[in-house]
PDB file of C-alpha atoms and ligand atoms in Angstrom:
ATOM      1  CA  MET A   8      58.391 -35.680 -29.729  1.00  0.00           C
ATOM      2  CA  ASN A   9      58.289 -36.526 -26.014  1.00  0.00           C
ATOM      3  CA  GLY A  10      61.210 -37.005 -23.662  1.00  0.00           C
ATOM      4  CA  LYS A  11      61.671 -33.439 -22.529  1.00  0.00           C
ATOM      5  CA  VAL A  12      63.984 -32.824 -19.569  1.00  0.00           C
ATOM      6  CA  GLU A  13      63.555 -29.922 -17.135  1.00  0.00           C
ATOM      7  CA  TYR A  14      65.798 -28.385 -14.505  1.00  0.00           C
ATOM      8  CA  SER A  15      64.805 -25.554 -12.217  1.00  0.00           C
ATOM      9  CA  GLY A  16      66.753 -22.875 -10.411  1.00  0.00           C
ATOM     10  CA  LEU A  17      70.204 -23.549 -11.887  1.00  0.00           C
ATOM     11  CA  ASP A  18      72.909 -21.052 -11.010  1.00  0.00           C
ATOM     12  CA  GLN A  19      75.485 -20.130 -13.650  1.00  0.00           C
ATOM     13  CA  ALA A  20      77.934 -22.864 -12.590  1.00  0.00           C
ATOM     14  CA  ALA A  21      75.152 -25.451 -12.896  1.00  0.00           C
ATOM     15  CA  VAL A  22      74.164 -24.170 -16.341  1.00  0.00           C
ATOM     16  CA  GLU A  23      77.822 -24.384 -17.376  1.00  0.00           C
ATOM     17  CA  ALA A  24      78.091 -27.922 -15.987  1.00  0.00           C
ATOM     18  CA  LEU A  25      74.999 -28.916 -17.960  1.00  0.00           C
ATOM     19  CA  ALA A  26      76.604 -27.426 -21.089  1.00  0.00           C
ATOM     20  CA  GLY A  27      79.635 -29.613 -20.437  1.00  0.00           C
ATOM     21  CA  GLU A  28      77.501 -32.734 -20.069  1.00  0.00           C
ATOM     22  CA  LEU A  29      75.651 -32.036 -23.308  1.00  0.00           C
ATOM     23  CA  ALA A  30      78.950 -31.322 -25.058  1.00  0.00           C
ATOM     24  CA  SER A  31      80.417 -34.624 -23.898  1.00  0.00           C
ATOM     25  CA  GLN A  32      77.484 -36.477 -25.492  1.00  0.00           C
ATOM     26  CA  ALA A  33      77.259 -34.339 -28.631  1.00  0.00           C
ATOM     27  CA  PRO A  34      76.729 -35.952 -32.026  1.00  0.00           C
ATOM     28  CA  ASP A  35      79.191 -35.194 -34.852  1.00  0.00           C
ATOM     29  CA  SER A  36      76.600 -33.050 -36.591  1.00  0.00           C
ATOM     30  CA  GLY A  37      73.245 -31.581 -35.724  1.00  0.00           C
ATOM     31  CA  VAL A  38      71.606 -28.388 -34.540  1.00  0.00           C
ATOM     32  CA  LEU A  39      71.173 -27.327 -30.919  1.00  0.00           C
ATOM     33  CA  SER A  40      68.816 -24.355 -30.705  1.00  0.00           C
ATOM     34  CA  LEU A  41      69.580 -22.115 -27.731  1.00  0.00           C
ATOM     35  CA  GLU A  42      66.412 -20.263 -26.802  1.00  0.00           C
ATOM     36  CA  GLY A  43      65.394 -17.615 -24.307  1.00  0.00           C
ATOM     37  CA  GLU A  44      65.108 -13.858 -24.071  1.00  0.00           C
ATOM     38  CA  LEU A  45      67.921 -11.318 -24.332  1.00  0.00           C
ATOM     39  CA  GLY A  46      70.332 -12.054 -21.520  1.00  0.00           C
ATOM     40  CA  ALA A  47      68.836 -15.462 -20.721  1.00  0.00           C
ATOM     41  CA  GLY A  48      72.283 -17.066 -20.892  1.00  0.00           C
ATOM     42  CA  LYS A  49      72.457 -18.540 -24.410  1.00  0.00           C
ATOM     43  CA  SER A  50      75.985 -17.291 -25.123  1.00  0.00           C
ATOM     44  CA  THR A  51      77.114 -18.220 -21.611  1.00  0.00           C
ATOM     45  CA  PHE A  52      75.887 -21.752 -22.321  1.00  0.00           C
ATOM     46  CA  ALA A  53      77.606 -21.859 -25.740  1.00  0.00           C
ATOM     47  CA  ARG A  54      80.901 -20.632 -24.268  1.00  0.00           C
ATOM     48  CA  ALA A  55      80.878 -23.330 -21.568  1.00  0.00           C
ATOM     49  CA  PHE A  56      79.968 -25.944 -24.197  1.00  0.00           C
ATOM     50  CA  LEU A  57      82.945 -24.919 -26.374  1.00  0.00           C
ATOM     51  CA  ARG A  58      85.349 -24.726 -23.441  1.00  0.00           C
ATOM     52  CA  SER A  59      84.441 -28.220 -22.365  1.00  0.00           C
ATOM     53  CA  LEU A  60      85.263 -29.458 -25.884  1.00  0.00           C
ATOM     54  CA  GLY A  61      88.745 -28.079 -25.378  1.00  0.00           C
ATOM     55  CA  VAL A  62      88.495 -24.676 -27.070  1.00  0.00           C
ATOM     56  CA  THR A  63      91.153 -22.599 -25.328  1.00  0.00           C
ATOM     57  CA  GLY A  64      91.389 -19.433 -27.429  1.00  0.00           C
ATOM     58  CA  THR A  65      89.112 -16.425 -27.375  1.00  0.00           C
ATOM     59  CA  ILE A  66      85.437 -17.255 -27.726  1.00  0.00           C
ATOM     60  CA  ARG A  67      83.954 -14.240 -29.430  1.00  0.00           C
ATOM     61  CA  SER A  68      80.252 -13.580 -29.434  1.00  0.00           C
ATOM     62  CA  PRO A  69      78.894 -13.999 -32.990  1.00  0.00           C
ATOM     63  CA  THR A  70      76.719 -10.919 -32.496  1.00  0.00           C
ATOM     64  CA  TYR A  71      78.029  -9.173 -35.637  1.00  0.00           C
ATOM     65  CA  THR A  72      79.833 -11.955 -37.537  1.00  0.00           C
ATOM     66  CA  LEU A  73      76.704 -14.130 -37.074  1.00  0.00           C
ATOM     67  CA  VAL A  74      78.861 -17.262 -37.144  1.00  0.00           C
ATOM     68  CA  GLU A  75      82.061 -18.211 -35.323  1.00  0.00           C
ATOM     69  CA  PRO A  76      83.647 -21.548 -36.292  1.00  0.00           C
ATOM     70  CA  TYR A  77      85.693 -23.750 -33.974  1.00  0.00           C
ATOM     71  CA  ALA A  78      87.834 -26.748 -34.904  1.00  0.00           C
ATOM     72  CA  ILE A  79      87.589 -29.350 -32.154  1.00  0.00           C
ATOM     73  CA  ASP A  80      90.624 -31.475 -31.501  1.00  0.00           C
ATOM     74  CA  ARG A  81      88.994 -34.182 -29.460  1.00  0.00           C
ATOM     75  CA  ALA A  82      87.504 -37.557 -30.318  1.00  0.00           C
ATOM     76  CA  PRO A  83      84.894 -38.888 -30.246  1.00  0.00           C
ATOM     77  CA  GLY A  84      82.556 -35.999 -30.986  1.00  0.00           C
ATOM     78  CA  PRO A  85      82.187 -33.197 -33.501  1.00  0.00           C
ATOM     79  CA  GLU A  86      85.284 -32.022 -35.383  1.00  0.00           C
ATOM     80  CA  GLN A  87      83.776 -28.673 -36.103  1.00  0.00           C
ATOM     81  CA  VAL A  88      81.359 -26.568 -34.055  1.00  0.00           C
ATOM     82  CA  LEU A  89      79.705 -23.435 -35.403  1.00  0.00           C
ATOM     83  CA  HIS A  90      78.327 -20.910 -32.909  1.00  0.00           C
ATOM     84  CA  LEU A  91      75.671 -18.786 -34.574  1.00  0.00           C
ATOM     85  CA  ASP A  92      73.710 -15.773 -33.370  1.00  0.00           C
ATOM     86  CA  LEU A  93      71.069 -15.021 -35.986  1.00  0.00           C
ATOM     87  CA  TYR A  94      69.516 -12.046 -34.170  1.00  0.00           C
ATOM     88  CA  ARG A  95      70.826  -9.705 -36.868  1.00  0.00           C
ATOM     89  CA  LEU A  96      70.277 -12.015 -39.821  1.00  0.00           C
ATOM     90  CA  GLY A  97      68.590  -9.857 -42.442  1.00  0.00           C
ATOM     91  CA  ASP A  98      67.420 -12.601 -44.760  1.00  0.00           C
ATOM     92  CA  PRO A  99      67.518 -16.397 -44.350  1.00  0.00           C
ATOM     93  CA  GLU A 100      69.399 -16.575 -47.697  1.00  0.00           C
ATOM     94  CA  GLU A 101      72.383 -14.965 -45.997  1.00  0.00           C
ATOM     95  CA  LEU A 102      72.988 -18.366 -44.407  1.00  0.00           C
ATOM     96  CA  ASP A 103      74.308 -19.457 -47.830  1.00  0.00           C
ATOM     97  CA  TYR A 104      76.828 -16.603 -47.947  1.00  0.00           C
ATOM     98  CA  LEU A 105      77.922 -17.409 -44.423  1.00  0.00           C
ATOM     99  CA  GLY A 106      78.783 -20.911 -45.632  1.00  0.00           C
ATOM    100  CA  VAL A 107      76.489 -22.510 -43.084  1.00  0.00           C
ATOM    101  CA  ARG A 108      74.767 -24.710 -45.605  1.00  0.00           C
ATOM    102  CA  ASP A 109      78.092 -26.154 -46.789  1.00  0.00           C
ATOM    103  CA  GLU A 110      79.014 -27.123 -43.246  1.00  0.00           C
ATOM    104  CA  ILE A 111      75.729 -28.435 -41.971  1.00  0.00           C
ATOM    105  CA  ASP A 112      76.459 -32.124 -42.537  1.00  0.00           C
ATOM    106  CA  GLN A 113      79.914 -32.029 -40.996  1.00  0.00           C
ATOM    107  CA  ALA A 114      79.519 -29.663 -38.075  1.00  0.00           C
ATOM    108  CA  LEU A 115      77.574 -29.325 -34.883  1.00  0.00           C
ATOM    109  CA  LEU A 116      75.681 -26.031 -34.738  1.00  0.00           C
ATOM    110  CA  LEU A 117      74.888 -24.047 -31.586  1.00  0.00           C
ATOM    111  CA  VAL A 118      72.328 -21.503 -32.694  1.00  0.00           C
ATOM    112  CA  GLU A 119      70.949 -18.459 -30.896  1.00  0.00           C
ATOM    113  CA  TRP A 120      67.807 -16.924 -32.430  1.00  0.00           C
ATOM    114  CA  LEU A 121      67.205 -19.862 -34.791  1.00  0.00           C
ATOM    115  CA  SER A 122      63.701 -18.495 -35.474  1.00  0.00           C
ATOM    116  CA  GLN A 123      65.374 -15.828 -37.655  1.00  0.00           C
ATOM    117  CA  ALA A 124      66.435 -18.535 -40.117  1.00  0.00           C
ATOM    118  CA  GLY A 125      62.880 -18.764 -41.414  1.00  0.00           C
ATOM    119  CA  GLY A 126      62.892 -22.543 -41.652  1.00  0.00           C
ATOM    120  CA  GLU A 127      66.194 -22.693 -43.560  1.00  0.00           C
ATOM    121  CA  LEU A 128      67.735 -24.352 -40.499  1.00  0.00           C
ATOM    122  CA  SER A 129      65.933 -26.640 -38.104  1.00  0.00           C
ATOM    123  CA  ALA A 130      66.732 -27.843 -34.638  1.00  0.00           C
ATOM    124  CA  ASP A 131      67.463 -31.389 -33.515  1.00  0.00           C
ATOM    125  CA  LEU A 132      67.368 -30.370 -29.863  1.00  0.00           C
ATOM    126  CA  CYS A 133      66.027 -27.178 -28.226  1.00  0.00           C
ATOM    127  CA  LEU A 134      67.357 -25.801 -24.966  1.00  0.00           C
ATOM    128  CA  LEU A 135      65.252 -23.059 -23.410  1.00  0.00           C
ATOM    129  CA  LEU A 136      66.670 -20.834 -20.664  1.00  0.00           C
ATOM    130  CA  GLN A 137      64.142 -18.941 -18.579  1.00  0.00           C
ATOM    131  CA  GLY A 138      64.910 -16.438 -15.874  1.00  0.00           C
ATOM    132  CA  ASP A 139      62.889 -14.766 -13.196  1.00  0.00           C
ATOM    133  CA  PRO A 140      63.560 -11.019 -12.843  1.00  0.00           C
ATOM    134  CA  ALA A 141      63.184 -11.415  -9.082  1.00  0.00           C
ATOM    135  CA  ASP A 142      66.007 -13.981  -9.052  1.00  0.00           C
ATOM    136  CA  PRO A 143      68.585 -12.863 -11.655  1.00  0.00           C
ATOM    137  CA  ASP A 144      71.189 -15.518 -10.831  1.00  0.00           C
ATOM    138  CA  HIS A 145      69.125 -18.622 -11.571  1.00  0.00           C
ATOM    139  CA  ARG A 146      67.579 -20.133 -14.686  1.00  0.00           C
ATOM    140  CA  ASP A 147      65.028 -22.810 -15.415  1.00  0.00           C
ATOM    141  CA  VAL A 148      66.192 -24.983 -18.305  1.00  0.00           C
ATOM    142  CA  THR A 149      63.993 -27.112 -20.542  1.00  0.00           C
ATOM    143  CA  ILE A 150      65.593 -29.416 -23.100  1.00  0.00           C
ATOM    144  CA  SER A 151      63.277 -30.787 -25.784  1.00  0.00           C
ATOM    145  CA  PRO A 152      64.141 -33.213 -28.562  1.00  0.00           C
ATOM    146  CA  VAL A 153      62.816 -32.401 -32.022  1.00  0.00           C
ATOM    147  CA  THR A 154      64.357 -35.197 -34.102  1.00  0.00           C
ATOM    148  CA  LEU A 155      65.719 -38.682 -33.405  1.00  0.00           C
ATOM    149  CA  THR A 156      69.227 -37.198 -33.416  1.00  0.00           C
ATOM    150  CA  GLY A 157      68.130 -34.880 -30.628  1.00  0.00           C
ATOM    151  CA  ALA A 158      66.300 -37.594 -28.717  1.00  0.00           C
ATOM    152  CA  ASP A 159      69.363 -39.879 -28.834  1.00  0.00           C
ATOM    153  CA  TRP A 160      71.591 -37.029 -27.684  1.00  0.00           C
ATOM    154  CA  LEU A 161      69.322 -36.258 -24.760  1.00  0.00           C
ATOM    155  CA  ARG A 162      69.072 -39.944 -23.820  1.00  0.00           C
ATOM    156  CA  ARG A 163      72.848 -40.134 -23.577  1.00  0.00           C
ATOM    157  CA  LEU A 164      72.818 -37.513 -20.809  1.00  0.00           C
ATOM    158  CA  SER A 165      73.365 -39.191 -17.475  1.00  0.00           C
ATOM    159  CA  GLY A 166      70.258 -40.591 -15.906  1.00  0.00           C
ATOM    160  CA  HIS A 167      68.075 -40.636 -19.051  1.00  0.00           C
TER     161      HIS A 167
HETATM  162  N1  ATP B 203      72.233 -19.195 -13.957  1.00  0.00           N
HETATM  163  C1  ATP B 203      72.718 -18.478 -14.980  1.00  0.00           C
HETATM  164  N2  ATP B 203      72.908 -19.033 -16.199  1.00  0.00           N
HETATM  165  C2  ATP B 203      73.377 -18.312 -17.211  1.00  0.00           C
HETATM  166  N3  ATP B 203      73.718 -16.998 -17.160  1.00  0.00           N
HETATM  167  C3  ATP B 203      73.571 -16.388 -15.971  1.00  0.00           C
HETATM  168  C4  ATP B 203      73.064 -17.086 -14.862  1.00  0.00           C
HETATM  169  N4  ATP B 203      73.015 -16.235 -13.838  1.00  0.00           N
HETATM  170  C5  ATP B 203      73.450 -15.058 -14.301  1.00  0.00           C
HETATM  171  N5  ATP B 203      73.819 -15.129 -15.580  1.00  0.00           N
HETATM  172  C6  ATP B 203      74.327 -13.997 -16.369  1.00  0.00           C
HETATM  173  O1  ATP B 203      73.378 -13.645 -17.353  1.00  0.00           O
HETATM  174  C7  ATP B 203      74.034 -13.105 -18.485  1.00  0.00           C
HETATM  175  C8  ATP B 203      73.622 -13.886 -19.714  1.00  0.00           C
HETATM  176  O2  ATP B 203      74.167 -13.263 -20.851  1.00  0.00           O
HETATM  177  P1  ATP B 203      74.325 -13.994 -22.242  1.00  0.00           P
HETATM  178  O3  ATP B 203      75.090 -13.083 -23.117  1.00  0.00           O
HETATM  179  O4  ATP B 203      74.824 -15.387 -22.046  1.00  0.00           O
HETATM  180  O5  ATP B 203      72.787 -14.062 -22.704  1.00  0.00           O
HETATM  181  P2  ATP B 203      72.206 -14.346 -24.140  1.00  0.00           P
HETATM  182  O6  ATP B 203      70.993 -15.182 -23.914  1.00  0.00           O
HETATM  183  O7  ATP B 203      73.244 -14.893 -25.044  1.00  0.00           O
HETATM  184  O8  ATP B 203      71.748 -12.901 -24.643  1.00  0.00           O
HETATM  185  P3  ATP B 203      71.533 -12.345 -26.147  1.00  0.00           P
HETATM  186  O9  ATP B 203      70.129 -12.716 -26.526  1.00  0.00           O
HETATM  187  O10 ATP B 203      71.709 -10.888 -25.992  1.00  0.00           O
HETATM  188  O11 ATP B 203      72.566 -12.984 -27.039  1.00  0.00           O
HETATM  189  C9  ATP B 203      75.536 -13.198 -18.215  1.00  0.00           C
HETATM  190  O12 ATP B 203      75.968 -11.948 -17.734  1.00  0.00           O
HETATM  191  C10 ATP B 203      75.619 -14.255 -17.125  1.00  0.00           C
HETATM  192  O13 ATP B 203      76.750 -14.070 -16.280  1.00  0.00           O
HETATM  193 MG1   MG B 204      73.989 -14.262 -26.902  1.00  0.00          MG
END
């Protein structure tokens, strides 16, 4: 699907601002795949996204729990956001035990290491963070729609 959007050389504040813009246009349900190498900034992006939806408590990394749920008290937008980190997912079937499949239609999912889900979960929108070792404070960001839900979401971002 075409309609990809690219940003280059964003510092952390700019990445966080972009997370806020995407959050403000988020659909009630869907899957945002956060991609990039270890340390690319996926969790940093997710944390800024959740904060901008009004999450005030601790935002724990789902490194070991694999999924951290958040109730969002703000309308319009998603009522529930799940932050997933599937790096340590042993088997895609574990997604059932984690309750992810029960929530999928009524929650927005922010997913790190979606590739580990073995096709059990699929992205609506992909956001790729790429760094340059010579410039550790900046990231290039590519946002690509996969489904119509993702394309509509991306189109709602200012200027598109
Ligand atoms: N422009 C930037 N955008 C995002 N993070 C940045 C940027 N510049 C520096 N950083 C730093 O890079 C680190 C990114 O770590 P983070 O945990 O978000 O990565 P991650 O992609 O979730 O890694 P993992 O794959 O281990 O889960 C943080 O320490 C953050 O402060
Ligand atoms: Mg992370």
